[in-house]
Tab-separated table of C-alpha atoms in Angstrom:
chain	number	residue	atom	x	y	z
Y	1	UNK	CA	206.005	-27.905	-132.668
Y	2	UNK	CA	206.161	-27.051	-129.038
Y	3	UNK	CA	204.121	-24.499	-127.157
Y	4	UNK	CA	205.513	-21.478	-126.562
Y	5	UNK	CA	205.957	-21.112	-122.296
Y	6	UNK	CA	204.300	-18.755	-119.904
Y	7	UNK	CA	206.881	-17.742	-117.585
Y	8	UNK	CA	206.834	-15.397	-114.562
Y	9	UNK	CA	209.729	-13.732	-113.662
Y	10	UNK	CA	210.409	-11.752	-110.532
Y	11	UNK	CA	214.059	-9.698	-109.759
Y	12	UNK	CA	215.640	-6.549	-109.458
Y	13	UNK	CA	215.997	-4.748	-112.048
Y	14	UNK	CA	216.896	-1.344	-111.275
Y	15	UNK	CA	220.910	-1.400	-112.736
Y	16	UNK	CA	221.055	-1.975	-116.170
Y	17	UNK	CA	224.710	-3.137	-116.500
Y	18	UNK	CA	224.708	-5.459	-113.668
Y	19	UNK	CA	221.771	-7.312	-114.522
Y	20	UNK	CA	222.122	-7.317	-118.672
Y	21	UNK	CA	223.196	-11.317	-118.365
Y	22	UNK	CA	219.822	-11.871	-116.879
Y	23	UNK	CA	217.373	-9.672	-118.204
Y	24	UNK	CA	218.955	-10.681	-121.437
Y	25	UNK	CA	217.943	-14.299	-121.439
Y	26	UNK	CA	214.169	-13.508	-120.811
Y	27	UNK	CA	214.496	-10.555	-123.852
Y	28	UNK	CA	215.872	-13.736	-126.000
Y	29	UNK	CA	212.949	-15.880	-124.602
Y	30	UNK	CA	210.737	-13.355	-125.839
Y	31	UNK	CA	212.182	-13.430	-129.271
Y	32	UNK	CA	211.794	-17.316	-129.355
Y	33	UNK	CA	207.984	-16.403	-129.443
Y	34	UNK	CA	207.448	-17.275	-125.454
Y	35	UNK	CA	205.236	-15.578	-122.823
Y	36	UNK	CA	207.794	-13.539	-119.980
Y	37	UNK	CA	206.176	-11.316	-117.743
Y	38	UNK	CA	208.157	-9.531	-115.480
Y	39	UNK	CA	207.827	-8.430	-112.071
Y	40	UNK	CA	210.257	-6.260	-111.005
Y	41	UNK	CA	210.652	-2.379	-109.028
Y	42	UNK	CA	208.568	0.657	-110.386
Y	43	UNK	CA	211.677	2.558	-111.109
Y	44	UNK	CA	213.442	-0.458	-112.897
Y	45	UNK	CA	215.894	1.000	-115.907
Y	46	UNK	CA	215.265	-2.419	-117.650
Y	47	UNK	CA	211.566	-2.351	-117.891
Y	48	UNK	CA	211.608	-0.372	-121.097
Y	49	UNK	CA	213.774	-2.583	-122.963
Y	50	UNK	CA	211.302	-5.683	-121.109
Y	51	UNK	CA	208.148	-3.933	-122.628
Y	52	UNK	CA	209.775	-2.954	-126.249
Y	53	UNK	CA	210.371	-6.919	-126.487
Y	54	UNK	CA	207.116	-7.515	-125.826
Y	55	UNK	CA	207.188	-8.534	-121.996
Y	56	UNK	CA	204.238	-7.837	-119.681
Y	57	UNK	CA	205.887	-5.894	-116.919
Y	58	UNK	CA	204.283	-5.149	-113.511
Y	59	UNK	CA	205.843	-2.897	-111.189
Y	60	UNK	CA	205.843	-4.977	-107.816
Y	61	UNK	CA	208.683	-6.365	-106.202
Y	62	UNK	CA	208.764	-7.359	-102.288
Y	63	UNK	CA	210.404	-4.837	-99.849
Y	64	UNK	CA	211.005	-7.543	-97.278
Y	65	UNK	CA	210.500	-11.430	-96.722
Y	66	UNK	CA	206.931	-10.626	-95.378
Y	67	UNK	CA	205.089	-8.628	-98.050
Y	68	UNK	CA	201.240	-9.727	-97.980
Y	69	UNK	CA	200.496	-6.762	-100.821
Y	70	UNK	CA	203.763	-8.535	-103.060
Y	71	UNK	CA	202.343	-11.682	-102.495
Y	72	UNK	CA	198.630	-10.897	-103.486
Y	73	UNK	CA	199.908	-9.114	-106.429
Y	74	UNK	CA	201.997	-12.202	-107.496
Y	75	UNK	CA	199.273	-15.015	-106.860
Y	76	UNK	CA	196.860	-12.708	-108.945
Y	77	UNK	CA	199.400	-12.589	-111.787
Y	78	UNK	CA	199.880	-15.930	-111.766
Y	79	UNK	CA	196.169	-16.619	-112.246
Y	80	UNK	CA	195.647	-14.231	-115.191
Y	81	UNK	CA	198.464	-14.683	-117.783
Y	82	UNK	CA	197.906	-18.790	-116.699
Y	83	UNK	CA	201.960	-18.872	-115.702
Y	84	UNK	CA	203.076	-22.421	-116.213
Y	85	UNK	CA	206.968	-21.200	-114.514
Y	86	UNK	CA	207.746	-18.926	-111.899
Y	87	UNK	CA	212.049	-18.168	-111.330
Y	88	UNK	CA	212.474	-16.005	-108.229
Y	89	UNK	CA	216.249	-14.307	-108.648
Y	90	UNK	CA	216.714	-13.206	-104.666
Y	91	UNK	CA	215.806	-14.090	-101.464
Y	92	UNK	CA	213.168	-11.840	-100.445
Y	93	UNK	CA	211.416	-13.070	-103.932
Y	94	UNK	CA	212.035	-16.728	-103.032
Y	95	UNK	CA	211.043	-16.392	-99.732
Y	96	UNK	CA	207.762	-14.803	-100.453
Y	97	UNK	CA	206.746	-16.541	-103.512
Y	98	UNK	CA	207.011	-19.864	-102.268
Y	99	UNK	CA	204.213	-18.987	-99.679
Y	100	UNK	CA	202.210	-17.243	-102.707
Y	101	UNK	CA	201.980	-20.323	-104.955
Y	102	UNK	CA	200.636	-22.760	-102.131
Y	103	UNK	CA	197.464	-24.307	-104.317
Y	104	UNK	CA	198.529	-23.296	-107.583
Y	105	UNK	CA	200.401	-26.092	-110.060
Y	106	UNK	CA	203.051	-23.165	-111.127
Y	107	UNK	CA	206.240	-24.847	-111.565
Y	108	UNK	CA	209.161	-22.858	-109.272
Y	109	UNK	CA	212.792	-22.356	-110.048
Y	110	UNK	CA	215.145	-20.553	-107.834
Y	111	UNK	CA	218.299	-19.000	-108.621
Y	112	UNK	CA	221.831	-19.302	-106.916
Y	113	UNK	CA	224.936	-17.522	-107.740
Y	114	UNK	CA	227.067	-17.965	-104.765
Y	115	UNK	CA	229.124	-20.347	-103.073
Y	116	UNK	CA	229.207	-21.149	-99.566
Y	117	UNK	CA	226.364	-20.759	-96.684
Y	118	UNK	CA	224.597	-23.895	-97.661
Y	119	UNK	CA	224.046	-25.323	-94.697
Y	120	UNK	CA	221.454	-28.513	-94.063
Y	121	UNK	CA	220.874	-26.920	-90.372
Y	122	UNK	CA	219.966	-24.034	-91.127
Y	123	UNK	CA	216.424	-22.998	-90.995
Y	124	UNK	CA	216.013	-20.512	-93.341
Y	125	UNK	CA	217.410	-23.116	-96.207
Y	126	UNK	CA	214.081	-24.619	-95.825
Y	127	UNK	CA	212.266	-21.285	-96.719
Y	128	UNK	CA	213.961	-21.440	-99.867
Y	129	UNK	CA	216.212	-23.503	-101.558
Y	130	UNK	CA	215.410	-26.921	-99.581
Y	131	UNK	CA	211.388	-26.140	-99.738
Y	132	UNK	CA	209.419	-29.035	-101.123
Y	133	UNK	CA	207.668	-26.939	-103.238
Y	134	UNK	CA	210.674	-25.793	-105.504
Y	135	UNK	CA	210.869	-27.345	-108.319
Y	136	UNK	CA	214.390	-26.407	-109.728
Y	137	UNK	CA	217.372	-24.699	-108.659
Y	138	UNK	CA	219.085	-22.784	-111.345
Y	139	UNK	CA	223.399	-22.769	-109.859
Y	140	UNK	CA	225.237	-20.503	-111.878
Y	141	UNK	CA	228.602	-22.866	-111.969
Y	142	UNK	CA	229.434	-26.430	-110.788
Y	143	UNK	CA	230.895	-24.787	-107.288
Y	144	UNK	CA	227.543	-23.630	-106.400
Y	145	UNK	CA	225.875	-26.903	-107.374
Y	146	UNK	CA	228.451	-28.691	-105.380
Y	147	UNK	CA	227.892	-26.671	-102.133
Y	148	UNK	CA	224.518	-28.157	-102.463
Y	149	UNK	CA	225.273	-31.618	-103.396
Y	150	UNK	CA	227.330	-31.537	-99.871
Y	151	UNK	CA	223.697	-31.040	-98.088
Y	152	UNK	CA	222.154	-34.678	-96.716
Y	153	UNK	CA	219.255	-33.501	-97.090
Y	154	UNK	CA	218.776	-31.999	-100.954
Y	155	UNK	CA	216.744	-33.156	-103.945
Y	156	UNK	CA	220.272	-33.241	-106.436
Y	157	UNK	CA	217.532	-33.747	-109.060
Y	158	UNK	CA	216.528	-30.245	-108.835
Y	159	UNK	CA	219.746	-28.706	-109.422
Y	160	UNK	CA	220.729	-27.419	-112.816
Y	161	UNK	CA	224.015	-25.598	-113.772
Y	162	UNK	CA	223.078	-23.178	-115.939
Y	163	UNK	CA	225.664	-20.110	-116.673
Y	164	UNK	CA	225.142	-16.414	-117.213
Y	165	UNK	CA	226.112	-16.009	-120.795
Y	166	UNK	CA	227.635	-13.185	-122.063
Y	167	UNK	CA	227.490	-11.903	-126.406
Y	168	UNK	CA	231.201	-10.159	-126.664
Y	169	UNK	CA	229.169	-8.102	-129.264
Y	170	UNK	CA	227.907	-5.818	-125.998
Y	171	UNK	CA	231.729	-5.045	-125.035
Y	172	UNK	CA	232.634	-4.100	-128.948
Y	173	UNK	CA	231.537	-0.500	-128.386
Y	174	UNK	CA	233.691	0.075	-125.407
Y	175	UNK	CA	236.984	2.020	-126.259
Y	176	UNK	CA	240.228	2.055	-123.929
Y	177	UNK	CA	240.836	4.921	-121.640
Y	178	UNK	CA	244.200	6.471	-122.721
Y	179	UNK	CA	247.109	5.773	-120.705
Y	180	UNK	CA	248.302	9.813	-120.523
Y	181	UNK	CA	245.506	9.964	-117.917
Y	182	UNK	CA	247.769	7.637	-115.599
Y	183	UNK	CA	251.193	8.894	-116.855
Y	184	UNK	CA	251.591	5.174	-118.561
Y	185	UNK	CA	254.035	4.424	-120.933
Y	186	UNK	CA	252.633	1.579	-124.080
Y	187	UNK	CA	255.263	-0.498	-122.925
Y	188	UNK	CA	253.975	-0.926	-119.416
Y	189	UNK	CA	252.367	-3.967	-118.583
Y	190	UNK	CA	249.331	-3.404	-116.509
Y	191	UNK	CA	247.045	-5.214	-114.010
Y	192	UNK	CA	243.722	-4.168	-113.049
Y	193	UNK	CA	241.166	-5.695	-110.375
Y	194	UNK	CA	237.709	-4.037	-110.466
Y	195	UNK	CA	235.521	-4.946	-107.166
Y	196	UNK	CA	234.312	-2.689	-104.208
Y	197	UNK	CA	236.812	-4.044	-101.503
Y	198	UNK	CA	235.744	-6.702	-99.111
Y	199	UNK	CA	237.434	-9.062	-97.383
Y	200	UNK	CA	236.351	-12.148	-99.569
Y	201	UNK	CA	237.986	-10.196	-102.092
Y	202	UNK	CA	241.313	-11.243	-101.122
Y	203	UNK	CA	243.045	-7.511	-102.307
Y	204	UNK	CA	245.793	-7.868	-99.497
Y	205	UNK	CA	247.188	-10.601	-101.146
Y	206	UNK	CA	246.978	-9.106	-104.351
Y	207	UNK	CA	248.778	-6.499	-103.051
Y	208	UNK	CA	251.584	-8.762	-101.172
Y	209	UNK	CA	251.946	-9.907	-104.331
Y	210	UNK	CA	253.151	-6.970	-105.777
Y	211	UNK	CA	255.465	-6.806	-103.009
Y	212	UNK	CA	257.170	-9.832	-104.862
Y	213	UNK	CA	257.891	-8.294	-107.929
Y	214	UNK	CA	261.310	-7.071	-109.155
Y	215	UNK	CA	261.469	-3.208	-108.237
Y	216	UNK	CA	262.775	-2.614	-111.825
Y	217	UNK	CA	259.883	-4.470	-113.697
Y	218	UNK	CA	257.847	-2.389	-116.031
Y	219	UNK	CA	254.768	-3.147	-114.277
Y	220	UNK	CA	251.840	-1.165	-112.865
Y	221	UNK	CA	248.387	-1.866	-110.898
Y	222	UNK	CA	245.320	-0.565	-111.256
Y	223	UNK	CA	242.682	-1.043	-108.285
Y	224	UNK	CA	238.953	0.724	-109.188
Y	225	UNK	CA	236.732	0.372	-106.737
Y	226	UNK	CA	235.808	1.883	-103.752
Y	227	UNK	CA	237.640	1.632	-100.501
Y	228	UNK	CA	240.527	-0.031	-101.817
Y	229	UNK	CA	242.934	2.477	-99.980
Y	230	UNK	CA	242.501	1.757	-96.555
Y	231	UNK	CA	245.432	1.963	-94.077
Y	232	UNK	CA	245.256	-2.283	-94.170
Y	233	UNK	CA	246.243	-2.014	-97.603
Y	234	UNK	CA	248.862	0.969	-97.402
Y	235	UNK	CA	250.678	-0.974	-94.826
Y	236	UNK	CA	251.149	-3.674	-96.772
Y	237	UNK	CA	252.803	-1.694	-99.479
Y	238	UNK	CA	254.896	-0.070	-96.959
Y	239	UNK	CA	256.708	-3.256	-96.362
Y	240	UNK	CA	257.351	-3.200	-99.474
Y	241	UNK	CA	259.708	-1.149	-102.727
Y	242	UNK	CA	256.510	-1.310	-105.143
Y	243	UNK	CA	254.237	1.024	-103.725
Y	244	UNK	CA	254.620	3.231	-106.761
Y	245	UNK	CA	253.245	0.085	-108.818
Y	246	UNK	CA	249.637	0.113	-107.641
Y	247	UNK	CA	247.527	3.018	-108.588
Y	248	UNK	CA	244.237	3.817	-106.615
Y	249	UNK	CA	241.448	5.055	-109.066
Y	250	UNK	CA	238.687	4.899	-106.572
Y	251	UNK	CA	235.320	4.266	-108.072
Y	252	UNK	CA	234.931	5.061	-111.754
Y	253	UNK	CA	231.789	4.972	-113.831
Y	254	UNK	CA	233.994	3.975	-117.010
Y	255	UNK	CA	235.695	1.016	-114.891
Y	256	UNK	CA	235.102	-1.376	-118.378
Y	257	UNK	CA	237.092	1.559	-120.473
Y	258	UNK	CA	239.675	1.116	-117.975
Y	259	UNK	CA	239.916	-2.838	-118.181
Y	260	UNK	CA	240.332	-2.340	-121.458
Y	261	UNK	CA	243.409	-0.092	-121.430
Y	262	UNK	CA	245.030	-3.581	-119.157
Y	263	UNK	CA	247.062	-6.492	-120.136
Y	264	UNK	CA	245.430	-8.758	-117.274
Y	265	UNK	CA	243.063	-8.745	-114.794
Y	266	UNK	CA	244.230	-10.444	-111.178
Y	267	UNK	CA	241.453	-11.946	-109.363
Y	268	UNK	CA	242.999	-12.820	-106.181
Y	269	UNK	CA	239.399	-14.052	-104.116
Y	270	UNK	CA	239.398	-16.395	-101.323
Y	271	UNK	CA	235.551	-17.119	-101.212
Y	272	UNK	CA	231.796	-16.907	-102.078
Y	273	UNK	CA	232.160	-15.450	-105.530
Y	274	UNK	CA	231.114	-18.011	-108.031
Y	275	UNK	CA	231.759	-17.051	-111.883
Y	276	UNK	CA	232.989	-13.432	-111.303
Y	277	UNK	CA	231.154	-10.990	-113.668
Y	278	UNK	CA	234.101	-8.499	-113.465
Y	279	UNK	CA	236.430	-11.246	-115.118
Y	280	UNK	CA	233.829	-12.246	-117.656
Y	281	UNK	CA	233.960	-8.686	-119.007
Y	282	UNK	CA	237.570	-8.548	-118.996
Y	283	UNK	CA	238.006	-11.979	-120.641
Y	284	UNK	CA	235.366	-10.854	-123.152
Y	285	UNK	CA	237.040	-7.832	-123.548
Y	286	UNK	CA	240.339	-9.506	-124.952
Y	287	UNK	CA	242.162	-9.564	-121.674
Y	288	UNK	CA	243.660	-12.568	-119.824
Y	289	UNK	CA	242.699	-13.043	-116.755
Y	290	UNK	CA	245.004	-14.521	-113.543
Y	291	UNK	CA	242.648	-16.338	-111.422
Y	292	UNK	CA	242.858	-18.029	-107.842
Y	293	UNK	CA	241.899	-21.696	-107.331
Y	294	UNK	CA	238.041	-21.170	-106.124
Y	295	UNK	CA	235.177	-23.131	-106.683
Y	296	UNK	CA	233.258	-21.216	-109.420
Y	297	UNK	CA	236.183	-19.559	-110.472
Y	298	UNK	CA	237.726	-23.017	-111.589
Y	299	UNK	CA	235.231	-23.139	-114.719
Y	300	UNK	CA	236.106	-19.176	-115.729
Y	301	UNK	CA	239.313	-20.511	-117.249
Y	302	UNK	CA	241.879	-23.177	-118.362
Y	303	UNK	CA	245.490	-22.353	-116.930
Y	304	UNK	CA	247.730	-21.465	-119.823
Y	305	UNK	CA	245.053	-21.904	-122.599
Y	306	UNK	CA	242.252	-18.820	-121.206
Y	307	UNK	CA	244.267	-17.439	-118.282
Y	308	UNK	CA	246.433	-18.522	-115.789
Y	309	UNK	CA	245.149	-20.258	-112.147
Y	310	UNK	CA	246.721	-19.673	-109.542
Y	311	UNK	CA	246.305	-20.998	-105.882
Y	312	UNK	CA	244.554	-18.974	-103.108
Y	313	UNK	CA	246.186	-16.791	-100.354
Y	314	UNK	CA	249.384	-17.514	-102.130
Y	315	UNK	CA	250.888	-14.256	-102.958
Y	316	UNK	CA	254.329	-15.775	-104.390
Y	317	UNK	CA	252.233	-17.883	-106.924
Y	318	UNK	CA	250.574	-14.690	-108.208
Y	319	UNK	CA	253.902	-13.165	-108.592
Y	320	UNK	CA	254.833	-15.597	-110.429
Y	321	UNK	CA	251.747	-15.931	-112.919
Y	322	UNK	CA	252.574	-11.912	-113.478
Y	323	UNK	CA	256.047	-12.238	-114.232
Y	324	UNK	CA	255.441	-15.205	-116.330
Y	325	UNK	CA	253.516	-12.756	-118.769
Y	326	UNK	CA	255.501	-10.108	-118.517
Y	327	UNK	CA	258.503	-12.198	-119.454
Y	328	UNK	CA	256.541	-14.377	-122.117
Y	329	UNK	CA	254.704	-11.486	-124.384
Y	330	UNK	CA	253.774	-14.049	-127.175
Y	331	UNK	CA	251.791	-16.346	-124.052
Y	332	UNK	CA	250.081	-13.100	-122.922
Y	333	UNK	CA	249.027	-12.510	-126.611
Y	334	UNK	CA	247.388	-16.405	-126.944
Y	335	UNK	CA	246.118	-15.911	-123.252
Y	336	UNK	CA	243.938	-12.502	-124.384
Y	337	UNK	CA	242.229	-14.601	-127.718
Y	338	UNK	CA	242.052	-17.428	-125.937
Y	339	UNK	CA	239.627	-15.674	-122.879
Y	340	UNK	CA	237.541	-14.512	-125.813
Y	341	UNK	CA	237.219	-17.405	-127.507
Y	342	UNK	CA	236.699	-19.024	-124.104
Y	343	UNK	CA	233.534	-16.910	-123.846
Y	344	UNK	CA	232.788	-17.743	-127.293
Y	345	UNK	CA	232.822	-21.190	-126.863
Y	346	UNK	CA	231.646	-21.448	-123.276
Y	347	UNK	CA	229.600	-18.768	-121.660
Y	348	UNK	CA	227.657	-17.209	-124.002
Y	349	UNK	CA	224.145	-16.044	-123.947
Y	350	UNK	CA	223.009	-18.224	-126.838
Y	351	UNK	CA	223.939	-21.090	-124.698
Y	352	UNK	CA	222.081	-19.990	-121.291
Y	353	UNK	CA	218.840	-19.485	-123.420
Y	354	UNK	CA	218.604	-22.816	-125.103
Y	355	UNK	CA	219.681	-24.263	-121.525
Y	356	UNK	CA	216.720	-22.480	-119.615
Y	357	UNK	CA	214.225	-22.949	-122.223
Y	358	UNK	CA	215.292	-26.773	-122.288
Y	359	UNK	CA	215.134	-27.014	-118.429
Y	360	UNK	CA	211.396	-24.752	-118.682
Y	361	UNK	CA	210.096	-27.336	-120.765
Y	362	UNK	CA	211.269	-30.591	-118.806
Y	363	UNK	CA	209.528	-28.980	-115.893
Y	364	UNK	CA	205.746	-28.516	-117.574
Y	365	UNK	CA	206.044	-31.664	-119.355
């Protein structure tokens, strides 16, 4: 029988919903009968689900990438609970606690979950991901492993795709917000994007999309998020006879209830983004997911079986994927089992658990 692994863990921990994937696979660690202690912000919501599972959390996380008193406070942590792993989640962690474990035989994973920016010229690579002292690099999908591969200069042996699994058990309490809030008929189908707008976001040609659609389709948007109604975006509909198709919620704290009330979820991004949490919950929700042709992205789903794929920056092809569903019902029905099952099967949290503590335990032995 193995021995169970000491493993230091240092992130952010303050929002509870976006970081569940993570915290979760240290909570399961701990249930496996390993060692996790935790360093992570004084005011982190997730410390007191850390500490009920039996995780030894210290409140110290650095506040730049030059924090002497972080460092200290790491190095001395190290040394007490005899940490065989370290896994710095963020730069300012990475950056810090590779100059903290000089001496020490700690092993050192790093985490990436974005694409793009890897650049074998740039200096600050070498203060993180391309530093001889790290041991493993933990890319959330093949796209971000890839971006690496493309480097002259990196150890490929160190990288290790590893996805955030989700348990569709933590979306079965969420109930649909009722369409009378939105003046919605049952017979409308709806769309929904969740993001806080940004240009890698693609939303314009989301919304050009729209543009293509028959005027008298039964089909309505839903963008939550903020900043999705700037004068960009209004233009665009202008051109347009569908501006009374896309709905503006803003921000909303119940954006998940929301999802649910949809048919499909449009993710229309040109960049960066690797697996997209937001279409993860959807898909794990129960609903199918239209998806543009981006590394990362490529692995959420398989066109017609999960979702559909459609190609970047290509509004018509969008269009297209929407009416597709809203003419074929019965393929929007397999489409919204088959992006839970493809969670199921795929990206669950069981999964990233056994895949971390196999990768933990090729790295002390």
């Amino acid at each position: 029988m193995k021995e169970p692994l000491r493993i230091l863990v240092v992130s952010d921990y303050r929002s509870t919903h976006t970081v569940r994937p993570e915290a979760e696979i240290f909570i399961r660690l701990l249930k496996k009968g390993h060692q996790v202690t935790v360093m992570t912000y004084a005011e982190a919501k997730y410390a007191q689900r850390f500490k009920e599972a039996g995780a030894q959390v210290i409140n110290s996380h650095p506040n730049n990438k030059n924090d002497i008193d972080f460092r200290i406070e790491l190095r001395k942590a190290i040394q007490e609970h005899d940490i065989q792993i370290v896994h710095f989640y963020n730069s300012k962690a990475s950056v810090n606690g590779l100059r903290a474990v000089r001496g020490l035989k700690v092993k050192v994973c790093l985490y990436r979950g974005f694409t793009g920016h890897v650049h074998w010229y740039d200096p600050t690579l070498y203060m993180k991901y391309m530093h001889p002292r790290v041991n493993a690099i933990v890319c959330n999908s093949q796209g971000v492993a890839n971006e690496f591969i493309k480097q002259p200069f990196i150890d490929k042996k160190r990288l290790k795709v590893i996805h955030k699994g989700h348990d569709l058990s933590w979306y079965a309490p969420i109930k649909p917000t009722s369409r009378q809030e939105f003046g919605l008929s049952k017979d409308t189908l709806l769309l929904v994007n969740v993001a806080n707008n940004r240009k890698m976001k693609g939303i314009k040609y989301l919304l050009k999309a729209m543009n293509h659609l028959p005027t008298d389709a039964d089909i309505k948007l839903l963008l939550v998020g903020r900043e999705m109604d700037i004068d960009e975006h209004l233009a665009i509909l202008e051109k347009g006879s569908n501006s009374d198709k896309v709905i503006f919620t803003g921000f909303r704290s119940d954006a998940l209830s929301i999802v649910k009330m949809c048919d499909i979820f449009v993710l229309t991004s040109l960049w960066g983004e690797s697996i997209t949490k937001a279409v993860i919950e959807a898909m794990s929700l129960g609903i199918a997911p239209i998806i543009s042709d981006i590394p990362g992205n490529r692995e959420l789903a398989i066109d017609a079986t999960s979702g559909l794929v459609v190609p970047r920056k290509d509004p018509k092809s969008t269009a297209k994927a929407i009416i597709r569903l809203y003419d074929d019902r019965h393929l929007l029905a397999q489409l919204k089992e088959g992006a839970k099952q493809h969670i199921r099967d795929h990206l669950n949290i069981e999964q990233t658990v056994e895949a971390y503590e196999r990768m933990y335990y090729q790295l002390v032995n």
